[in-house]
Coordinates of C-alpha atoms and ligand atoms in Angstrom, one line a residue:
M1 CA -39.1 -3.7 -25.9
L2 CA -37.0 -3.7 -22.8
R3 CA -38.1 -6.2 -20.2
N4 CA -37.3 -5.7 -16.5
K5 CA -35.4 -8.4 -14.7
S6 CA -38.5 -10.2 -13.5
Q7 CA -40.1 -9.9 -16.9
H8 CA -43.2 -8.5 -15.3
N9 CA -43.0 -5.1 -17.0
C10 CA -41.7 -3.8 -20.2
I11 CA -41.2 -0.4 -21.8
Q12 CA -40.7 0.6 -25.4
L13 CA -37.1 1.7 -26.4
V14 CA -36.8 4.4 -29.0
S15 CA -33.9 5.6 -31.0
T16 CA -33.6 7.0 -34.5
S17 CA -31.0 7.1 -37.2
N18 CA -31.0 10.9 -36.8
N19 CA -29.2 10.5 -33.5
E20 CA -25.9 12.1 -33.2
G21 CA -22.8 11.5 -31.1
P22 CA -22.9 8.6 -28.7
A23 CA -26.7 8.2 -29.3
A24 CA -25.9 7.4 -33.0
E25 CA -23.7 4.6 -31.7
A26 CA -26.5 3.4 -29.4
H27 CA -28.9 3.3 -32.2
K28 CA -26.6 1.1 -34.3
Q29 CA -26.0 -1.1 -31.3
L30 CA -29.7 -1.4 -30.6
R31 CA -30.5 -2.5 -34.1
S32 CA -28.0 -5.2 -34.1
L33 CA -29.1 -6.8 -30.8
K34 CA -31.2 -9.9 -30.7
E35 CA -34.3 -9.9 -28.5
W36 CA -33.5 -11.5 -25.2
T37 CA -30.0 -10.1 -25.0
P38 CA -29.2 -9.0 -21.5
V39 CA -28.4 -5.3 -21.7
F40 CA -27.5 -2.2 -19.7
V41 CA -29.5 0.8 -21.2
R42 CA -29.3 4.5 -20.4
G43 CA -31.7 7.0 -21.8
K44 CA -34.4 9.5 -21.0
I45 CA -38.0 8.6 -20.0
K46 CA -40.4 10.5 -22.2
N47 CA -44.2 10.7 -22.6
R48 CA -45.6 8.8 -25.5
E49 CA -48.9 8.5 -27.2
P50 CA -50.6 5.9 -25.0
A51 CA -50.4 2.4 -26.4
K52 CA -53.6 0.6 -27.3
S53 CA -52.9 -2.4 -25.1
D54 CA -51.3 -2.4 -21.7
T55 CA -49.9 -5.9 -22.1
H56 CA -47.1 -7.3 -24.4
Q57 CA -46.4 -11.0 -24.5
G58 CA -47.9 -11.5 -21.1
M59 CA -46.0 -8.6 -19.5
H60 CA -47.4 -5.3 -18.3
L61 CA -46.5 -2.6 -20.8
I62 CA -45.9 0.9 -19.5
V63 CA -48.3 2.6 -21.9
D64 CA -47.6 6.2 -21.6
K65 CA -43.8 6.4 -21.3
E66 CA -40.9 5.3 -23.5
L67 CA -37.2 5.3 -23.1
A68 CA -35.2 7.4 -25.6
V69 CA -32.0 5.4 -25.7
E70 CA -28.6 7.2 -25.3
Y71 CA -26.4 4.3 -24.5
V72 CA -26.6 0.5 -24.8
L73 CA -24.2 -2.0 -23.4
P74 CA -24.8 -5.7 -24.2
L75 CA -23.9 -7.8 -21.2
N76 CA -23.6 -11.1 -23.1
D77 CA -23.9 -12.6 -26.6
M78 CA -26.7 -14.8 -27.7
S79 CA -26.1 -17.8 -29.9
D80 CA -27.5 -17.3 -33.5
E81 CA -28.9 -20.8 -33.2
I82 CA -31.5 -19.8 -30.7
I83 CA -34.6 -18.4 -32.2
I84 CA -37.3 -17.3 -29.8
K85 CA -40.6 -16.2 -31.3
G86 CA -43.9 -15.8 -29.5
D87 CA -45.0 -19.3 -30.5
T88 CA -41.6 -21.2 -30.3
V89 CA -42.0 -24.4 -28.4
F90 CA -38.9 -25.6 -26.6
G91 CA -38.1 -29.2 -25.8
P92 CA -37.0 -30.6 -22.5
E93 CA -33.4 -30.2 -23.5
Q94 CA -34.0 -26.4 -23.4
R95 CA -35.8 -26.3 -20.1
H96 CA -34.1 -23.0 -19.3
L97 CA -35.8 -21.4 -22.4
Q98 CA -39.1 -23.1 -21.5
L99 CA -38.9 -21.4 -18.1
R100 CA -37.6 -18.1 -19.4
T101 CA -40.3 -17.7 -22.0
N102 CA -43.2 -19.2 -20.0
R103 CA -44.4 -16.9 -17.2
E104 CA -46.9 -19.4 -15.9
L105 CA -44.2 -22.0 -15.3
R106 CA -42.1 -19.5 -13.5
D107 CA -45.1 -18.4 -11.5
N108 CA -45.7 -22.1 -10.5
L109 CA -42.2 -22.2 -9.1
Y110 CA -42.7 -18.9 -7.2
F111 CA -45.9 -20.3 -5.8
R112 CA -44.1 -23.4 -4.7
S113 CA -41.5 -21.4 -2.9
R114 CA -44.2 -19.3 -1.1
A115 CA -46.0 -22.5 -0.2
V116 CA -42.9 -24.0 1.4
T117 CA -42.3 -20.8 3.4
R118 CA -45.9 -20.7 4.5
A119 CA -45.9 -24.4 5.6
K120 CA -42.7 -24.0 7.5
L121 CA -44.1 -20.9 9.3
F122 CA -47.3 -22.6 10.2
L123 CA -45.6 -25.8 11.4
G124 CA -43.1 -23.8 13.4
H125 CA -45.9 -21.9 15.2
E126 CA -47.6 -25.2 16.0
G127 CA -44.4 -26.6 17.6
W128 CA -43.1 -28.8 14.7
R129 CA -39.4 -28.7 14.1
E130 CA -37.5 -29.5 10.9
Y131 CA -34.9 -32.2 11.0
E132 CA -32.7 -33.5 8.2
T133 CA -32.1 -37.2 7.7
P134 CA -29.4 -38.9 5.5
I135 CA -29.8 -39.3 1.8
L136 CA -27.2 -42.1 1.8
F137 CA -29.2 -44.8 3.5
K138 CA -29.2 -48.6 3.3
S139 CA -31.1 -51.1 1.3
T140 CA -34.2 -52.4 3.2
P141 CA -37.4 -54.0 1.9
E142 CA -39.7 -51.1 2.9
G143 CA -41.9 -51.6 -0.2
A144 CA -40.7 -49.7 -3.3
R145 CA -37.8 -50.5 -5.6
E146 CA -34.7 -48.6 -4.5
F147 CA -31.8 -46.8 -6.2
L148 CA -28.5 -48.3 -5.1
V149 CA -25.3 -46.2 -4.7
P150 CA -22.2 -48.4 -5.0
T151 CA -19.2 -47.6 -2.8
R152 CA -15.5 -48.1 -3.2
Q153 CA -15.7 -50.8 -0.5
K154 CA -16.1 -54.0 -2.5
G155 CA -19.7 -55.3 -2.4
L156 CA -21.1 -52.5 -0.2
A157 CA -23.8 -50.0 -1.4
Y158 CA -25.9 -47.3 0.1
A159 CA -29.6 -47.0 -1.0
L160 CA -31.3 -43.7 -1.6
P161 CA -34.2 -43.4 0.8
Q162 CA -37.7 -44.2 -0.6
S163 CA -38.8 -42.0 2.3
P164 CA -37.3 -40.9 5.6
Q165 CA -39.7 -43.4 7.3
Q166 CA -37.2 -45.3 9.3
Y167 CA -35.1 -42.3 10.3
K168 CA -38.1 -40.4 11.5
Q169 CA -39.2 -43.3 13.6
I170 CA -35.7 -43.5 15.1
L171 CA -36.1 -39.8 15.9
M172 CA -39.3 -40.6 17.8
A173 CA -37.2 -43.0 20.0
S174 CA -34.6 -40.2 20.3
G175 CA -36.8 -37.9 22.3
V176 CA -37.9 -35.8 19.3
T177 CA -41.7 -35.3 19.5
N178 CA -42.8 -33.2 16.5
Y179 CA -40.7 -33.8 13.4
F180 CA -41.2 -32.5 9.9
Q181 CA -39.0 -32.4 6.8
F182 CA -39.3 -31.3 3.2
A183 CA -37.7 -34.6 2.1
R184 CA -36.4 -35.7 -1.2
C185 CA -37.4 -39.3 -1.8
F186 CA -36.3 -41.8 -4.5
R187 CA -38.2 -44.7 -6.0
D188 CA -37.1 -46.7 -9.0
E189 CA -40.7 -47.2 -10.1
D190 CA -42.6 -47.5 -13.3
L191 CA -43.0 -43.9 -14.4
R192 CA -46.5 -44.1 -15.7
A193 CA -49.1 -42.0 -14.0
D194 CA -47.0 -38.9 -13.9
R195 CA -44.6 -40.1 -11.3
Q196 CA -41.0 -38.9 -10.9
P197 CA -38.1 -41.1 -9.7
E198 CA -37.2 -38.4 -7.2
F199 CA -39.9 -36.3 -5.6
T200 CA -40.5 -34.2 -2.5
Q201 CA -42.6 -35.0 0.5
L202 CA -43.7 -32.9 3.4
D203 CA -42.9 -35.7 5.9
M204 CA -44.2 -35.5 9.5
E205 CA -44.1 -37.7 12.6
G206 CA -45.4 -37.1 16.1
A207 CA -44.4 -39.0 19.2
W208 CA -47.3 -39.8 21.6
K209 CA -49.8 -38.9 18.8
S210 CA -52.8 -40.7 17.6
E211 CA -54.2 -41.1 14.1
D212 CA -56.8 -38.4 14.8
E213 CA -54.2 -35.9 16.0
I214 CA -52.1 -36.3 12.8
M215 CA -55.2 -35.9 10.7
D216 CA -56.2 -32.8 12.6
H217 CA -52.7 -31.2 12.1
V218 CA -52.9 -31.9 8.4
E219 CA -56.3 -30.4 8.1
R220 CA -55.2 -27.3 9.8
L221 CA -52.1 -27.1 7.7
L222 CA -54.1 -27.5 4.4
R223 CA -56.6 -24.9 5.6
N224 CA -53.8 -22.5 6.3
L225 CA -52.2 -23.0 2.9
W226 CA -55.5 -22.6 1.1
Y227 CA -56.3 -19.5 3.0
H228 CA -53.0 -17.7 2.5
L229 CA -52.1 -18.9 -1.0
L230 CA -55.5 -19.3 -2.7
K231 CA -57.6 -16.9 -0.5
Q232 CA -60.1 -19.7 0.0
E233 CA -61.7 -21.1 3.2
L234 CA -61.8 -24.9 3.5
P235 CA -64.3 -26.6 5.8
L236 CA -63.4 -27.1 9.4
D237 CA -63.6 -30.9 9.3
F238 CA -62.8 -33.1 6.3
P239 CA -65.2 -36.0 5.7
R240 CA -63.9 -39.6 6.3
M241 CA -64.8 -42.7 4.4
T242 CA -63.6 -46.3 5.0
Y243 CA -61.6 -48.1 2.3
Q244 CA -64.4 -50.6 2.0
E245 CA -67.0 -47.8 1.4
A246 CA -64.8 -46.0 -1.1
M247 CA -64.1 -49.2 -3.1
A248 CA -67.7 -50.4 -3.0
S249 CA -69.3 -47.0 -3.8
Y250 CA -66.7 -45.4 -6.1
G251 CA -64.6 -48.4 -7.2
S252 CA -61.5 -46.5 -6.1
D253 CA -59.5 -45.8 -2.9
K254 CA -59.1 -42.2 -4.1
P255 CA -62.7 -41.2 -5.0
D256 CA -63.4 -38.0 -6.7
L257 CA -66.5 -36.9 -4.8
R258 CA -67.4 -34.3 -7.5
F259 CA -68.7 -37.2 -9.6
D260 CA -71.8 -38.4 -7.8
A261 CA -72.9 -41.6 -9.6
K262 CA -72.3 -44.2 -6.9
I263 CA -71.8 -47.8 -7.5
H264 CA -74.4 -50.2 -6.0
D265 CA -74.3 -54.0 -5.5
I266 CA -77.4 -55.2 -7.3
T267 CA -76.7 -59.0 -7.2
Q268 CA -79.9 -59.6 -5.1
H269 CA -82.0 -57.9 -7.8
L270 CA -80.9 -60.0 -10.8
S271 CA -82.1 -63.4 -11.9
A272 CA -79.5 -66.3 -12.2
D273 CA -80.3 -66.5 -15.9
L274 CA -79.3 -62.9 -16.5
V275 CA -76.2 -63.2 -14.3
G276 CA -75.2 -66.2 -16.4
K277 CA -75.4 -64.1 -19.5
I278 CA -73.1 -61.3 -18.3
T279 CA -70.3 -63.4 -16.7
P280 CA -68.7 -66.8 -16.7
L281 CA -68.0 -66.5 -12.9
Q282 CA -69.8 -68.7 -10.5
D283 CA -71.5 -66.9 -7.6
P284 CA -70.3 -63.4 -8.7
I285 CA -71.1 -60.0 -7.3
V286 CA -72.8 -57.7 -9.8
D287 CA -72.3 -53.9 -9.4
A288 CA -74.0 -51.1 -11.3
F289 CA -74.0 -47.3 -11.6
K290 CA -76.1 -44.9 -13.5
I291 CA -74.9 -41.7 -15.3
P292 CA -77.4 -39.2 -16.9
I293 CA -75.5 -38.8 -20.1
S294 CA -78.2 -37.0 -22.1
S295 CA -81.9 -36.7 -22.3
D296 CA -82.0 -38.5 -25.7
P297 CA -81.5 -42.3 -25.6
K298 CA -80.1 -42.1 -29.2
T299 CA -77.3 -39.8 -28.2
T300 CA -76.5 -41.9 -25.2
R301 CA -76.4 -45.1 -27.3
K302 CA -74.1 -43.4 -29.9
F303 CA -71.8 -42.2 -27.1
V304 CA -71.4 -45.6 -25.5
A305 CA -70.9 -47.4 -28.8
S306 CA -68.1 -45.0 -29.8
F307 CA -66.5 -45.2 -26.4
L308 CA -66.4 -49.0 -26.4
D309 CA -65.0 -48.9 -29.9
S310 CA -62.2 -46.6 -28.9
P311 CA -58.8 -47.7 -27.4
E312 CA -60.0 -46.4 -24.0
G313 CA -63.0 -48.7 -24.2
K314 CA -61.4 -51.9 -25.5
P315 CA -59.9 -53.2 -22.2
Y316 CA -63.4 -53.4 -20.7
L317 CA -64.6 -55.6 -23.6
D318 CA -61.7 -57.9 -22.9
N319 CA -62.4 -58.4 -19.2
P320 CA -62.3 -62.2 -18.5
N321 CA -65.0 -61.7 -15.9
G322 CA -67.4 -60.6 -18.6
Q323 CA -68.1 -57.5 -20.6
P324 CA -70.0 -54.6 -19.0
G325 CA -73.8 -54.8 -19.3
I326 CA -75.0 -51.6 -21.0
F327 CA -78.6 -50.4 -20.6
I328 CA -80.1 -47.1 -21.7
G329 CA -83.3 -45.7 -20.2
D330 CA -85.9 -45.2 -23.0
L331 CA -89.5 -44.3 -22.1
S332 CA -90.6 -45.2 -25.6
Q333 CA -89.6 -48.8 -25.1
P334 CA -91.4 -51.6 -23.2
M335 CA -90.3 -51.6 -19.6
E336 CA -88.6 -48.2 -20.3
G337 CA -85.7 -49.9 -22.1
L338 CA -84.6 -52.0 -19.2
G339 CA -86.6 -55.1 -20.2
P340 CA -83.6 -57.3 -20.7
L341 CA -82.8 -56.8 -17.0
G342 CA -86.0 -58.8 -16.2
Y343 CA -89.4 -58.1 -14.9
D344 CA -88.4 -58.4 -11.2
Y345 CA -85.6 -55.8 -11.6
V346 CA -87.7 -53.3 -13.5
M347 CA -90.5 -53.6 -10.9
N348 CA -88.2 -53.2 -7.9
T349 CA -85.4 -51.1 -9.3
P350 CA -83.2 -50.0 -6.4
D351 CA -84.0 -46.3 -5.8
A352 CA -80.5 -45.0 -6.4
L353 CA -80.5 -46.6 -9.9
A354 CA -84.0 -45.5 -11.0
T355 CA -83.3 -44.7 -14.7
D356 CA -84.7 -41.8 -16.7
H357 CA -85.0 -41.2 -20.4
G358 CA -81.4 -41.2 -21.9
D359 CA -79.7 -42.4 -18.7
L360 CA -76.8 -44.8 -19.0
L361 CA -76.9 -47.9 -16.6
V362 CA -73.7 -50.0 -16.5
L363 CA -73.4 -53.4 -14.9
Q364 CA -70.3 -55.4 -14.2
A365 CA -69.7 -58.8 -12.6
R366 CA -66.6 -59.4 -10.3
P367 CA -65.5 -62.4 -8.2
N368 CA -67.1 -62.6 -4.8
V369 CA -63.9 -61.9 -2.8
P370 CA -62.9 -59.0 -0.5
L371 CA -62.1 -55.8 -2.4
S372 CA -58.4 -55.1 -2.6
G373 CA -55.9 -52.8 -4.5
G374 CA -56.5 -49.3 -5.6
S375 CA -59.5 -49.7 -7.9
T376 CA -62.1 -52.0 -9.5
V377 CA -62.8 -52.5 -13.2
L378 CA -66.2 -50.9 -12.8
G379 CA -64.6 -47.9 -10.9
N380 CA -62.1 -47.4 -13.8
L381 CA -64.9 -47.7 -16.4
R382 CA -67.0 -45.2 -14.5
L383 CA -64.2 -42.6 -14.6
A384 CA -63.3 -43.3 -18.2
L385 CA -67.0 -42.8 -19.2
Y386 CA -67.2 -39.5 -17.3
K387 CA -64.0 -38.4 -18.9
A388 CA -65.2 -39.3 -22.4
A389 CA -68.6 -37.7 -21.8
I390 CA -67.0 -34.5 -20.6
A391 CA -64.6 -34.4 -23.6
Q392 CA -67.7 -34.7 -25.9
G393 CA -69.5 -31.9 -24.1
L394 CA -72.3 -34.2 -22.9
I395 CA -71.5 -33.6 -19.2
E396 CA -70.2 -30.4 -17.6
P397 CA -66.6 -30.7 -16.5
P398 CA -66.2 -30.7 -12.7
D399 CA -65.4 -27.4 -11.0
T400 CA -61.6 -27.3 -10.4
M401 CA -62.2 -24.9 -7.4
D402 CA -64.7 -27.3 -5.8
W403 CA -62.2 -28.8 -3.3
R404 CA -63.6 -32.1 -2.1
F405 CA -61.2 -33.5 0.5
V406 CA -61.8 -36.9 2.0
W407 CA -59.8 -39.1 4.4
I408 CA -59.8 -42.8 3.5
T409 CA -59.4 -45.0 6.6
D410 CA -59.5 -48.6 7.6
F411 CA -57.4 -49.9 4.8
P412 CA -56.6 -53.6 4.8
L413 CA -53.2 -54.0 6.5
F414 CA -52.0 -56.3 3.7
T415 CA -52.6 -56.5 -0.1
P416 CA -52.2 -59.5 -2.4
N417 CA -48.8 -59.3 -4.2
N418 CA -48.8 -57.7 -7.7
D419 CA -46.2 -57.6 -10.5
T420 CA -45.3 -53.9 -10.1
D421 CA -44.3 -53.4 -6.4
P422 CA -41.6 -55.5 -4.9
G423 CA -43.3 -55.3 -1.5
Q424 CA -41.3 -56.8 1.3
G425 CA -40.3 -59.9 -0.7
G426 CA -41.8 -62.3 1.8
T427 CA -43.4 -65.6 0.9
A428 CA -46.8 -64.9 2.4
G429 CA -48.3 -64.0 -1.0
F430 CA -49.2 -60.5 0.2
S431 CA -47.3 -57.3 1.2
S432 CA -48.1 -54.4 3.5
T433 CA -50.6 -52.1 1.9
H434 CA -48.9 -49.0 3.3
H435 CA -45.5 -50.2 4.7
P436 CA -44.6 -52.9 7.1
F437 CA -44.3 -50.4 10.1
T438 CA -48.1 -49.6 10.0
A439 CA -49.9 -50.8 13.2
P440 CA -53.0 -52.9 13.1
K441 CA -56.0 -50.6 13.8
S442 CA -57.5 -52.3 16.9
P443 CA -56.8 -55.1 19.3
K444 CA -59.2 -57.2 17.2
D445 CA -56.9 -56.6 14.2
V446 CA -53.9 -57.6 16.3
D447 CA -55.6 -61.0 16.9
L448 CA -56.3 -61.3 13.2
L449 CA -52.5 -61.2 12.6
L450 CA -52.5 -64.7 14.1
K451 CA -55.8 -66.0 12.6
D452 CA -56.3 -64.4 9.2
P453 CA -54.0 -61.4 8.4
S454 CA -55.9 -60.8 5.1
L455 CA -58.8 -59.5 7.2
A456 CA -56.8 -57.2 9.5
K457 CA -57.4 -53.5 9.2
A458 CA -54.6 -50.9 9.4
A459 CA -54.3 -47.7 11.4
H460 CA -53.6 -46.1 8.0
Y461 CA -55.2 -43.0 6.5
D462 CA -54.8 -41.4 3.1
I463 CA -55.8 -37.8 2.3
V464 CA -57.6 -37.6 -1.1
L465 CA -58.6 -34.5 -3.0
N466 CA -60.8 -34.6 -6.1
G467 CA -59.7 -38.1 -7.0
I468 CA -56.0 -37.4 -6.2
E469 CA -54.1 -39.0 -3.4
L470 CA -52.3 -36.2 -1.7
G471 CA -50.6 -38.3 0.9
G472 CA -50.9 -41.1 3.4
G473 CA -49.7 -42.1 6.8
S474 CA -50.4 -44.3 9.8
R475 CA -49.9 -45.1 13.4
R476 CA -46.8 -47.2 13.7
I477 CA -45.9 -50.4 15.4
H478 CA -43.8 -49.2 18.3
N479 CA -43.2 -52.6 19.9
A480 CA -40.2 -54.5 18.6
A481 CA -41.7 -58.0 19.2
V482 CA -44.9 -57.1 17.3
Q483 CA -42.7 -55.6 14.5
E484 CA -40.5 -58.7 14.3
F485 CA -43.6 -60.9 14.3
V486 CA -45.0 -59.0 11.3
F487 CA -41.8 -59.4 9.4
R488 CA -41.2 -63.1 10.2
D489 CA -44.5 -64.7 10.8
V490 CA -47.0 -62.6 8.9
L491 CA -45.0 -61.4 5.8
K492 CA -42.7 -64.4 6.0
M493 CA -39.6 -62.5 5.1
K494 CA -36.3 -64.2 4.8
P495 CA -34.1 -64.0 8.0
E496 CA -31.4 -62.0 6.2
R497 CA -33.9 -59.4 5.1
I498 CA -35.3 -59.1 8.6
E499 CA -31.7 -58.4 9.7
D500 CA -31.7 -55.4 7.4
F501 CA -34.2 -53.9 9.8
R502 CA -32.3 -54.9 12.9
H503 CA -31.4 -51.2 13.6
L504 CA -35.1 -50.4 13.7
L505 CA -36.0 -53.4 15.9
D506 CA -33.2 -52.4 18.4
V507 CA -34.4 -48.8 18.5
L508 CA -38.0 -49.8 19.1
N509 CA -36.7 -52.1 21.8
S510 CA -35.2 -49.1 23.7
G511 CA -38.5 -47.9 25.0
C512 CA -39.7 -46.1 21.9
P513 CA -43.0 -44.1 22.6
P514 CA -46.1 -44.7 20.5
H515 CA -46.0 -42.5 17.4
A516 CA -47.9 -41.7 14.2
G517 CA -47.2 -39.7 11.1
I518 CA -47.9 -38.9 7.5
A519 CA -46.2 -37.7 4.3
L520 CA -47.8 -35.3 1.8
G521 CA -46.7 -35.5 -1.8
W522 CA -45.5 -31.9 -2.2
D523 CA -45.2 -32.0 -6.0
R524 CA -48.7 -33.3 -6.4
L525 CA -50.1 -30.9 -3.9
M526 CA -48.5 -28.0 -5.7
A527 CA -49.9 -29.2 -9.1
V528 CA -53.4 -29.5 -7.6
M529 CA -53.3 -26.0 -6.0
R530 CA -52.1 -24.5 -9.3
G531 CA -54.8 -26.5 -11.3
K532 CA -52.1 -28.4 -13.2
E533 CA -52.5 -32.0 -14.4
S534 CA -48.8 -32.8 -14.4
V535 CA -46.3 -32.5 -11.6
R536 CA -43.8 -31.5 -14.3
D537 CA -45.4 -28.1 -14.3
V538 CA -44.4 -27.4 -10.7
I539 CA -40.9 -28.9 -10.7
A540 CA -38.0 -26.8 -12.0
F541 CA -36.1 -29.7 -13.6
P542 CA -38.5 -32.7 -13.9
K543 CA -37.5 -36.0 -15.4
S544 CA -39.3 -37.4 -18.5
G545 CA -41.4 -40.5 -18.6
R546 CA -38.2 -42.4 -19.1
G547 CA -36.6 -40.9 -16.1
E548 CA -34.3 -38.6 -18.1
D549 CA -33.3 -35.0 -17.7
G550 CA -33.0 -33.9 -21.3
L551 CA -31.1 -30.7 -20.4
V552 CA -28.2 -32.2 -18.6
G553 CA -28.5 -35.5 -20.3
S554 CA -28.9 -37.8 -17.3
P555 CA -28.6 -40.6 -16.7
N556 CA -25.4 -40.9 -18.7
R557 CA -23.0 -43.6 -19.7
V558 CA -20.0 -43.9 -17.4
I559 CA -16.7 -45.5 -18.6
Q560 CA -15.4 -48.9 -17.5
E561 CA -12.7 -47.2 -15.4
Q562 CA -15.4 -45.5 -13.3
W563 CA -17.3 -48.8 -12.8
G564 CA -14.0 -50.4 -11.8
T565 CA -13.7 -47.9 -8.9
Y566 CA -16.7 -49.7 -7.5
H567 CA -15.5 -53.2 -8.4
L568 CA -18.3 -53.4 -11.0
E569 CA -18.2 -54.5 -14.5
I570 CA -20.8 -54.2 -17.3
K571 CA -21.9 -57.6 -18.7
E572 CA -22.4 -57.4 -22.5
Ligands
LIG1 N1 -43.3 -43.0 4.6 C1 -44.7 -43.0 4.1 C2 -44.7 -42.8 2.6 O1 -43.7 -42.4 2.0 C3 -45.5 -42.0 4.7 C4 -45.8 -42.2 6.2 O2 -46.3 -43.3 6.5 O3 -45.5 -41.2 6.9 O4 -45.7 -43.1 2.0

């Protein structure tokens, strides 16, 4: 089989041992060649008995023609160690062979290239201009852990940008109005959750723009991409939901609206006695949701028991705030199987939780404090149960082409510190939810900066699609005094770390206009549009879960002499 250069088509080569002259030579040559050798072939196209199938290893086979070979010139050798059969699986150290033999992977990369071209075309038409910003930046406590680049000047280092955030804001003070950039960003993060240490954002910033205008531009861009690349029409306006509503109803700040079982606060409906049985917490909130798992209570019971027994279920049993309360609707039982919830509950079941035969009702207690972070325990349990029920065929999987976009707004400006993100390193006990440049949402929230910053809402919006955060942005603080106040008095950052931001404060102080922006995670967006779970399927050379590139072998050890150039030494 001779593949064409793009590997889309192939044609059968024929030659026989009866050939004479140069063709006899060609025949010998052809027999000795390994498949996948690059060749120059000359011959005559002939009609053939049509082949039964018009595909061969995913390529289009020319069914009614063949090439009678007269001359073959191999253009390279191929190592005998490489064996490529139809089912050969290549490891990351042979990424080139993964790509060469996997048409879908290559198509993902073509798709990505077309999507970039399309986005640039659209943004260009709408008056956005692409600007490049430096990759060698400086270390600042913007929020994520940075990669440092030591220099030959003793003690001095650059940092790779975690995003072009500060430069794009500086552009806003420089008279640029509509900036965008396909920007490579670097974050030295925990690589769980399919993250890459370097990734691409479509980064945008508009001077004189409001949150609504940025959201509107992004909706138009996404509609354009969906229309041209997927031939699908998206709705004219994307729904919006506040952070509070998303967390309360879905237990997540990136709700997948295709799963409709909402969470409800049922604290009012439960007796103190029952609450005492499901949690050691004083004055807790009890939330619940209902999923119709099956129409047979026995099946539902078996499903939940096996889920809680599995490694996925175990963390929920170890919750210090109490285990989940599991109830199964059963019309053959007294009070329809919900008796243990108490007479009052059964008589006045909240409408949304009315339970049918075989339905699963799950309760969970949590402390009575404002919701914070990205998800709640019950929100995670809800998704884990959906996933398990889908895997067992009890629930239909959601339609991957059912695109449910939603904007999440009104995030809290600050989030209590956690162990994973360095935040801004201040001593306030909390860090900026988005980044420290995000403006308070309203004048009331500016007042709260003085009174109780934990209650202040941010002019911050995230765009979420089917449970995946595609990007986020905000209106920015454009007043230097407010920005410095946030660093010093709210986040309580050390004076020397505030000085790391002096460039930004000076630039804001030069009459910087109001501005707002956003960044879309381009790898994630491409993965979603291609129906892929992992961003590795849409990146030519992705890094592994340990941040390694198996093909080139990075990161690699460097010798002491090289460290010495940077006045560095490895401590044993
Ligand atoms: N710089 C932000 C980020 O990387 C996006 C933005 O606020 O525009 O998440």
